[in-house]
């Protein structure tokens, strides 16, 4: 006798009694397991959610907000700086702004061969630059105006060691016999012939110094005058040049220190004033001379 235990039990029982029923039962069991185990979430339209690949991770940003390189590369070797070409004339020994004994020797040697027509000053200024350029041009060198080793060696070979008088020329010329108007009182006795000034008191010479006069177009007046005004730091209102220790004796003409006279000597001229080239002497004279003292200018 066969007993029925229900729809499901009967089905299983029938399956067990038929060959091949095991395979069918296995498939049914698998389907039931999938149905009850849950599913992937579906989109609202019921279509399966698209399978997307994981988002790409961007490279971390660097400090300046630019993406870092994805592949590390060795840093490029920096381009080596160009090697400066050596100066064919050698190392610079003296140039604009240099000063001292060697500059004074340079100027004295250039003067020996006609490239520097001034009294050596020991300062490397525009006049010295021009003199060096002149020398370099005559010798086939680059006209740099700087005194380099090659320029200096060529100059040494062409000149002799300067004497003390060439390095520091005397600043006192022979004094002329005083004019008779200079023999009484306090007098600046100035001779155009000897180009000298004698400071005299009651016929006695207190000090002397070299002087320079105006050109033929602006001559220094001759005659007897008196100091009417002194100006320690005077600057010409006409020519806008410095006139230190100015002692005026006739209109705009004065006895004063001249830096140009100190540098150029008698190669230049004043605009009518009596130039003195020794600053120490004119400074001392300025302190001694009084307003009203006599000035005599003569040949």
Short mmCIF file of C-alpha atoms in Angstrom, two decimals:
data_model
loop_
_atom_site.label_atom_id
_atom_site.label_comp_id
_atom_site.label_asym_id
_atom_site.label_seq_id
_atom_site.Cartn_x
_atom_site.Cartn_y
_atom_site.Cartn_z
CA UNK A 1 0.00 0.00 0.00
CA UNK A 2 1.24 3.42 -0.92
CA UNK A 3 0.79 6.38 1.57
CA UNK A 4 0.65 10.01 0.31
CA UNK A 5 2.28 12.55 2.63
CA UNK A 6 1.67 15.62 0.56
CA UNK A 7 2.57 17.22 -2.77
CA UNK A 8 6.19 17.81 -1.99
CA UNK A 9 6.81 14.51 -0.36
CA UNK A 10 5.23 12.72 -3.23
CA UNK A 11 7.33 14.48 -5.71
CA UNK A 12 10.49 13.61 -3.89
CA UNK A 13 9.35 10.09 -3.46
CA UNK A 14 8.62 9.74 -7.17
CA UNK A 15 11.96 11.20 -8.01
CA UNK A 16 13.74 8.79 -5.82
CA UNK A 17 11.99 5.88 -7.52
CA UNK A 18 12.88 6.89 -11.10
CA UNK A 19 16.32 6.56 -12.56
CA UNK A 20 17.67 10.02 -13.63
CA UNK A 21 15.41 11.72 -11.16
CA UNK A 22 18.43 12.62 -9.04
CA UNK A 23 19.71 15.04 -11.65
CA UNK A 24 16.35 16.73 -11.96
CA UNK A 25 16.08 17.07 -8.21
CA UNK A 26 19.50 18.62 -8.00
CA UNK A 27 18.62 21.27 -10.54
CA UNK A 28 15.40 22.09 -8.72
CA UNK A 29 17.19 22.36 -5.42
CA UNK A 30 19.79 24.72 -6.89
CA UNK A 31 17.09 26.99 -8.32
CA UNK A 32 15.33 27.11 -4.97
CA UNK A 33 18.59 28.02 -3.21
CA UNK A 34 19.31 30.90 -5.61
CA UNK A 35 15.80 32.28 -5.28
CA UNK A 36 15.89 32.40 -1.50
CA UNK A 37 19.51 33.54 -1.08
CA UNK A 38 18.89 37.12 -2.34
CA UNK A 39 19.88 39.10 -5.48
CA UNK A 40 21.95 42.00 -6.64
CA UNK A 41 20.26 45.37 -6.45
CA UNK A 42 18.51 46.38 -9.64
CA UNK A 43 18.13 49.84 -11.04
CA UNK A 44 14.71 51.48 -11.05
CA UNK A 45 14.04 50.45 -14.68
CA UNK A 46 14.55 46.85 -13.79
CA UNK A 47 17.61 46.34 -15.98
CA UNK A 48 20.70 44.88 -14.40
CA UNK A 49 23.12 47.43 -12.96
CA UNK A 50 26.04 47.99 -15.28
CA UNK A 51 29.19 46.52 -14.01
CA UNK A 52 31.71 49.38 -13.74
CA UNK A 53 35.41 49.12 -13.24
CA UNK A 54 36.88 50.67 -10.09
CA UNK A 55 37.48 54.46 -10.43
CA UNK A 56 40.98 55.37 -11.42
CA UNK A 57 42.93 56.93 -8.61
CA UNK A 58 44.49 60.19 -9.78
CA UNK A 59 48.12 60.90 -8.97
CA UNK A 60 48.65 62.90 -5.79
CA UNK A 61 49.07 66.64 -6.30
CA UNK A 62 52.39 68.27 -5.66
CA UNK A 63 52.93 71.42 -3.59
CA UNK A 64 52.43 73.74 -6.56
CA UNK A 65 49.08 71.98 -7.43
CA UNK A 66 50.43 70.25 -10.51
CA UNK A 67 49.90 66.48 -10.89
CA UNK A 68 52.87 64.43 -9.93
CA UNK A 69 54.49 62.46 -12.70
CA UNK A 70 53.06 58.97 -13.03
CA UNK A 71 56.38 57.49 -13.95
CA UNK A 72 59.49 58.47 -12.14
CA UNK A 73 62.22 59.66 -14.43
CA UNK A 74 65.73 60.57 -13.38
CA UNK A 75 66.13 64.37 -13.19
CA UNK A 76 67.68 65.91 -16.25
CA UNK A 77 71.27 66.97 -15.81
CA UNK A 78 71.54 70.78 -15.69
CA UNK A 79 73.30 72.42 -18.60
CA UNK A 80 76.75 73.44 -17.39
CA UNK A 81 77.40 77.19 -17.59
CA UNK A 82 79.54 78.39 -20.43
CA UNK A 83 83.15 78.75 -19.43
CA UNK A 84 84.18 82.42 -19.85
CA UNK A 85 86.95 82.94 -22.31
CA UNK A 86 90.13 84.20 -20.71
CA UNK A 87 91.11 87.77 -21.48
CA UNK A 88 93.86 87.53 -24.11
CA UNK A 89 95.52 90.56 -22.49
CA UNK A 90 95.57 88.98 -19.04
CA UNK A 91 94.39 90.00 -15.61
CA UNK A 92 93.25 93.59 -14.94
CA UNK A 93 95.71 95.34 -12.64
CA UNK A 94 94.25 98.87 -12.59
CA UNK A 95 91.01 100.39 -13.86
CA UNK A 96 88.62 103.29 -13.28
CA UNK A 97 88.54 104.15 -9.58
CA UNK A 98 91.93 102.64 -8.74
CA UNK A 99 94.31 104.85 -6.81
CA UNK A 100 97.70 104.73 -5.21
CA UNK A 101 101.42 104.56 -6.01
CA UNK A 102 101.06 102.15 -8.93
CA UNK A 103 98.56 104.46 -10.65
CA UNK A 104 100.95 107.38 -10.17
CA UNK A 105 103.75 105.29 -11.73
CA UNK A 106 101.46 104.33 -14.63
CA UNK A 107 100.71 108.00 -15.29
CA UNK A 108 104.37 109.00 -15.07
CA UNK A 109 105.42 106.24 -17.51
CA UNK A 110 102.65 107.17 -19.95
CA UNK A 111 103.81 110.77 -19.72
CA UNK A 112 107.37 109.74 -20.65
CA UNK A 113 106.18 108.51 -24.06
CA UNK A 114 103.61 111.24 -24.72
CA UNK A 115 100.33 109.54 -23.81
CA UNK A 116 99.61 111.47 -20.60
CA UNK A 117 100.11 115.24 -20.56
CA UNK A 118 99.12 115.85 -16.93
CA UNK A 119 100.83 115.88 -13.59
CA UNK A 120 100.52 112.40 -12.01
CA UNK A 121 97.71 112.37 -9.48
CA UNK A 122 97.56 108.72 -8.36
CA UNK A 123 93.87 108.49 -9.32
CA UNK A 124 92.62 106.41 -12.28
CA UNK A 125 90.00 108.67 -13.83
CA UNK A 126 88.72 109.42 -17.32
CA UNK A 127 91.97 111.12 -18.38
CA UNK A 128 93.97 108.02 -17.42
CA UNK A 129 91.49 105.76 -19.23
CA UNK A 130 91.94 107.84 -22.40
CA UNK A 131 95.74 107.75 -22.04
CA UNK A 132 95.74 103.95 -21.64
CA UNK A 133 93.43 103.55 -24.64
CA UNK A 134 95.80 105.71 -26.69
CA UNK A 135 98.76 103.55 -25.68
CA UNK A 136 96.88 100.30 -26.34
CA UNK A 137 95.78 101.47 -29.78
CA UNK A 138 99.37 102.32 -30.76
CA UNK A 139 100.53 98.85 -29.68
CA UNK A 140 97.78 96.85 -31.40
CA UNK A 141 96.03 95.92 -28.16
CA UNK A 142 92.32 96.00 -27.39
CA UNK A 143 91.46 99.58 -26.40
CA UNK A 144 89.80 98.66 -23.11
CA UNK A 145 91.21 101.58 -21.10
CA UNK A 146 92.06 99.09 -18.33
CA UNK A 147 95.66 98.37 -17.44
CA UNK A 148 95.98 94.59 -17.74
CA UNK A 149 99.12 92.47 -17.42
CA UNK A 150 99.98 92.62 -21.13
CA UNK A 151 99.50 96.40 -21.34
CA UNK A 152 101.58 96.90 -18.19
CA UNK A 153 104.39 94.64 -19.43
CA UNK A 154 104.58 96.48 -22.75
CA UNK A 155 104.62 99.84 -20.96
CA UNK A 156 107.41 98.70 -18.61
CA UNK A 157 109.49 97.52 -21.58
CA UNK A 158 109.17 100.91 -23.32
CA UNK A 159 109.79 103.20 -20.35
CA UNK A 160 112.18 103.66 -17.45
CA UNK A 161 111.49 103.83 -13.75
CA UNK A 162 110.11 107.33 -13.00
CA UNK A 163 112.19 109.63 -10.83
CA UNK A 164 110.84 111.17 -7.64
CA UNK A 165 110.38 114.47 -9.48
CA UNK A 166 108.38 112.72 -12.24
CA UNK A 167 106.13 111.01 -9.71
CA UNK A 168 105.67 114.12 -7.58
CA UNK A 169 106.64 117.19 -9.64
CA UNK A 170 107.74 120.20 -7.59
CA UNK A 171 104.97 122.72 -7.11
CA UNK A 172 107.13 125.79 -6.55
CA UNK A 173 108.61 127.67 -9.48
CA UNK A 174 111.49 130.13 -9.12
CA UNK A 175 110.15 133.34 -7.62
CA UNK A 176 110.49 136.55 -9.59
CA UNK A 177 111.95 139.70 -8.14
CA UNK A 178 109.09 141.48 -6.36
CA UNK A 179 107.54 144.50 -7.97
CA UNK A 180 108.26 147.68 -5.96
CA UNK A 181 104.54 147.94 -5.17
CA UNK A 182 104.88 144.70 -3.19
CA UNK A 183 107.49 145.99 -0.74
CA UNK A 184 105.15 147.66 1.77
CA UNK A 185 102.19 146.31 3.68
CA UNK A 186 100.37 143.01 3.27
CA UNK A 187 100.50 142.02 -0.41
CA UNK A 188 99.67 139.15 -2.74
CA UNK A 189 102.53 139.75 -5.19
CA UNK A 190 101.73 137.87 -8.43
CA UNK A 191 104.14 137.62 -11.37
CA UNK A 192 102.84 136.52 -14.78
CA UNK A 193 106.39 136.12 -16.04
CA UNK A 194 107.47 133.57 -13.42
CA UNK A 195 103.91 132.28 -12.87
CA UNK A 196 104.32 132.56 -9.14
CA UNK A 197 102.57 134.14 -6.19
CA UNK A 198 104.45 135.49 -3.18
CA UNK A 199 102.62 136.32 0.02
CA UNK A 200 104.58 139.24 1.45
CA UNK A 201 104.33 141.27 4.63
CA UNK A 202 106.41 144.47 4.82
CA UNK A 203 108.78 143.35 2.08
CA UNK A 204 109.35 139.83 3.52
CA UNK A 205 108.24 136.70 1.62
CA UNK A 206 106.08 134.51 3.88
CA UNK A 207 105.16 131.82 1.34
CA UNK A 208 105.21 131.18 -2.41
CA UNK A 209 103.17 129.01 -4.76
CA UNK A 210 102.67 128.24 -8.46
CA UNK A 211 99.84 130.04 -10.23
CA UNK A 212 98.08 129.91 -13.59
CA UNK A 213 96.23 132.69 -15.39
CA UNK A 214 93.42 133.26 -17.86
CA UNK A 215 93.70 132.56 -21.59
CA UNK A 216 94.07 135.22 -24.26
CA UNK A 217 90.28 135.34 -24.54
CA UNK A 218 89.71 135.68 -20.79
CA UNK A 219 92.89 137.37 -19.55
CA UNK A 220 93.71 138.03 -15.93
CA UNK A 221 93.72 141.75 -15.26
CA UNK A 222 96.97 143.46 -14.32
CA UNK A 223 97.39 146.27 -11.83
CA UNK A 224 96.92 146.99 -8.14
CA UNK A 225 93.77 145.75 -6.42
CA UNK A 226 92.57 144.77 -2.95
CA UNK A 227 90.75 141.73 -1.56
CA UNK A 228 87.09 142.73 -1.20
CA UNK A 229 85.49 139.33 -0.48
CA UNK A 230 86.53 135.85 0.68
CA UNK A 231 84.48 132.69 0.04
CA UNK A 232 85.77 129.38 1.42
CA UNK A 233 83.46 127.02 -0.52
CA UNK A 234 82.70 129.19 -3.54
CA UNK A 235 81.14 127.82 -6.74
CA UNK A 236 81.12 129.90 -9.93
CA UNK A 237 77.63 131.10 -10.83
CA UNK A 238 78.72 131.50 -14.47
CA UNK A 239 80.71 128.31 -15.11
CA UNK A 240 79.29 126.22 -12.23
CA UNK A 241 82.74 125.03 -11.20
CA UNK A 242 84.20 124.86 -7.71
CA UNK A 243 86.46 127.75 -6.62
CA UNK A 244 87.62 126.77 -3.10
CA UNK A 245 89.43 129.37 -0.99
CA UNK A 246 88.34 132.16 -3.33
CA UNK A 247 89.70 135.65 -2.57
CA UNK A 248 88.10 138.16 -4.95
CA UNK A 249 90.13 141.19 -6.03
CA UNK A 250 88.52 142.52 -9.28
CA UNK A 251 84.92 141.84 -10.27
CA UNK A 252 84.56 138.08 -10.71
CA UNK A 253 88.31 137.44 -10.73
CA UNK A 254 89.80 135.81 -7.66
CA UNK A 255 92.78 133.90 -6.38
CA UNK A 256 91.57 130.34 -5.65
CA UNK A 257 92.49 126.65 -5.66
CA UNK A 258 92.00 124.79 -8.96
CA UNK A 259 91.70 120.99 -9.11
CA UNK A 260 92.05 121.25 -12.89
CA UNK A 261 95.39 123.06 -12.49
CA UNK A 262 96.50 120.36 -10.04
CA UNK A 263 95.69 117.64 -12.59
CA UNK A 264 96.58 119.28 -15.92
CA UNK A 265 99.26 121.72 -14.98
CA UNK A 266 99.90 124.51 -17.48
CA UNK A 267 98.12 122.65 -20.28
CA UNK A 268 94.96 124.54 -19.35
CA UNK A 269 94.00 128.06 -18.35
CA UNK A 270 91.49 129.84 -16.15
CA UNK A 271 88.66 132.18 -17.15
CA UNK A 272 90.61 135.12 -15.72
CA UNK A 273 91.17 134.00 -12.14
CA UNK A 274 94.56 133.31 -10.58
CA UNK A 275 94.62 129.52 -10.09
CA UNK A 276 96.71 127.88 -7.37
CA UNK A 277 97.47 124.14 -7.66
CA UNK A 278 98.74 123.41 -4.14
CA UNK A 279 95.65 123.08 -1.97
CA UNK A 280 97.58 123.02 1.30
CA UNK A 281 99.31 126.30 0.52
CA UNK A 282 96.20 128.12 -0.65
CA UNK A 283 94.31 126.91 2.43
CA UNK A 284 96.98 128.38 4.69
CA UNK A 285 97.03 131.59 2.66
CA UNK A 286 93.25 131.92 2.86
CA UNK A 287 93.46 131.85 6.65
CA UNK A 288 96.10 134.62 6.72
CA UNK A 289 94.77 137.05 4.11
CA UNK A 290 92.33 139.71 5.30
CA UNK A 291 89.73 141.73 3.46
CA UNK A 292 91.48 144.90 2.26
CA UNK A 293 94.91 143.31 1.72
CA UNK A 294 96.63 144.44 -1.48
CA UNK A 295 96.96 142.42 -4.70
CA UNK A 296 99.61 143.33 -7.30
CA UNK A 297 99.61 141.55 -10.65
CA UNK A 298 102.44 142.38 -13.05
CA UNK A 299 104.80 141.03 -15.67
#
